[in-house]
Amino acid sequence: HPQQYILDPRIIGTEDGEKAKAACKANAVDLDMQPESVTFKAGAVVWATGWRPYDANKIQPYGYDRFANVITNVEFERMADPKGPTGGKLVRPSDGREAKNIAFIQCAGSRDHNHLLHCSRICCMATLKQTHFVQEAWGNDGKSTIYYIDIRAIDRFEDFYQKVKNNPNVTFIKSKVASITENKENGNPVLHGVDVESYDRDGSGYVRYATEHDLVVLAIGMEPSVDKASFPVAIQINEEGFIEPAPENGGVFAAGCASDALDVNRAVQQATGAALRAIQVINRVAGTEG
């Protein structure tokens, strides 16, 4: 998406504010504009409030709030951005050292009865893409390890998954990481768990691991951006906080991730359906009243 200009409220009343106003050729900057509430009647409402990343602080065993070198996939995406805080360099937040050995933990907070019950759909493909960031940054020196329950390469992305899987610099470990500790000497996160596809030499059980990495990326799931208690109208909401399609909702329709955890394609399709249903309701009411 192209970069957009926004106005920082802190410059209002300052010299910078006047400069911003003068620089806007469309004369769209009004530094004297006041907050205003507008009331109007609507025949239907499309609720398109989007999603937010799940709070990684709630996943206590992973130590997001305790270990500087444990970050979320959203933060990693920002780090890899050439216009981001590190200029696109993959470095450790704790000391700025190059992060070449990176672990990705899938379903961090998703598909978990203690957190989010649902699959967030976008996390697997986002992680597979992010392993390319590691490869682009460090070449063969960059190593990615993906700890996963299942890899859900939806739609036509199976080929992309197989391409990443065949990359010798990417390792897949089928495991739900139990906990993360920290090596106090070097700040490396240490992942603890059981590899359910590997057995001890004597065949007595699965292999337990305690593996160090430069950086850990939590593939955080998505949840509705509006809490249940914040809805202004009485509508049907499931236990995950998503709006359920129900006759009781009347003319209120959910679009995109207000209805479920969706990727972009599904969100666009679902939003199109919500808009059409809203139009149908308005036309039906207009026809009845006419």
Coordinates of C-alpha atoms in Angstrom, one line a residue, residues 42-48 232-237 243-255 258-259 273-282:
A42 CA -29.2 3.9 9.0
G43 CA -31.1 1.0 7.4
A44 CA -28.2 -1.4 8.0
V45 CA -24.8 -1.4 9.7
V46 CA -21.8 -3.3 8.4
W47 CA -19.5 -4.0 11.4
A48 CA -16.0 -4.0 9.9
P232 CA -23.1 -0.7 21.4
V233 CA -26.0 -3.0 20.3
A234 CA -27.3 -6.4 21.4
I235 CA -26.1 -8.9 18.8
Q236 CA -25.1 -12.5 18.8
I237 CA -21.4 -13.0 19.7
I243 CA -20.1 -11.8 15.6
E244 CA -22.4 -14.7 14.7
P245 CA -24.8 -14.5 11.7
A246 CA -28.2 -14.6 13.4
P247 CA -31.7 -13.2 12.7
E248 CA -31.5 -11.5 16.1
N249 CA -28.8 -9.2 14.8
G250 CA -31.4 -7.4 12.6
G251 CA -29.7 -5.1 10.2
V252 CA -26.2 -5.5 11.7
F253 CA -23.8 -7.5 9.6
A254 CA -20.2 -8.5 10.4
A255 CA -17.5 -8.0 7.7
A258 CA -15.3 -9.1 12.9
S259 CA -16.9 -12.4 11.9
G273 CA -21.3 -10.8 1.1
A274 CA -22.0 -8.6 4.2
A275 CA -22.4 -5.5 2.0
L276 CA -24.8 -7.3 -0.3
R277 CA -26.9 -8.6 2.6
A278 CA -27.1 -5.0 4.0
I279 CA -28.3 -3.8 0.6
Q280 CA -30.9 -6.5 0.5
V281 CA -32.2 -5.5 3.9
I282 CA -32.5 -1.9 2.9

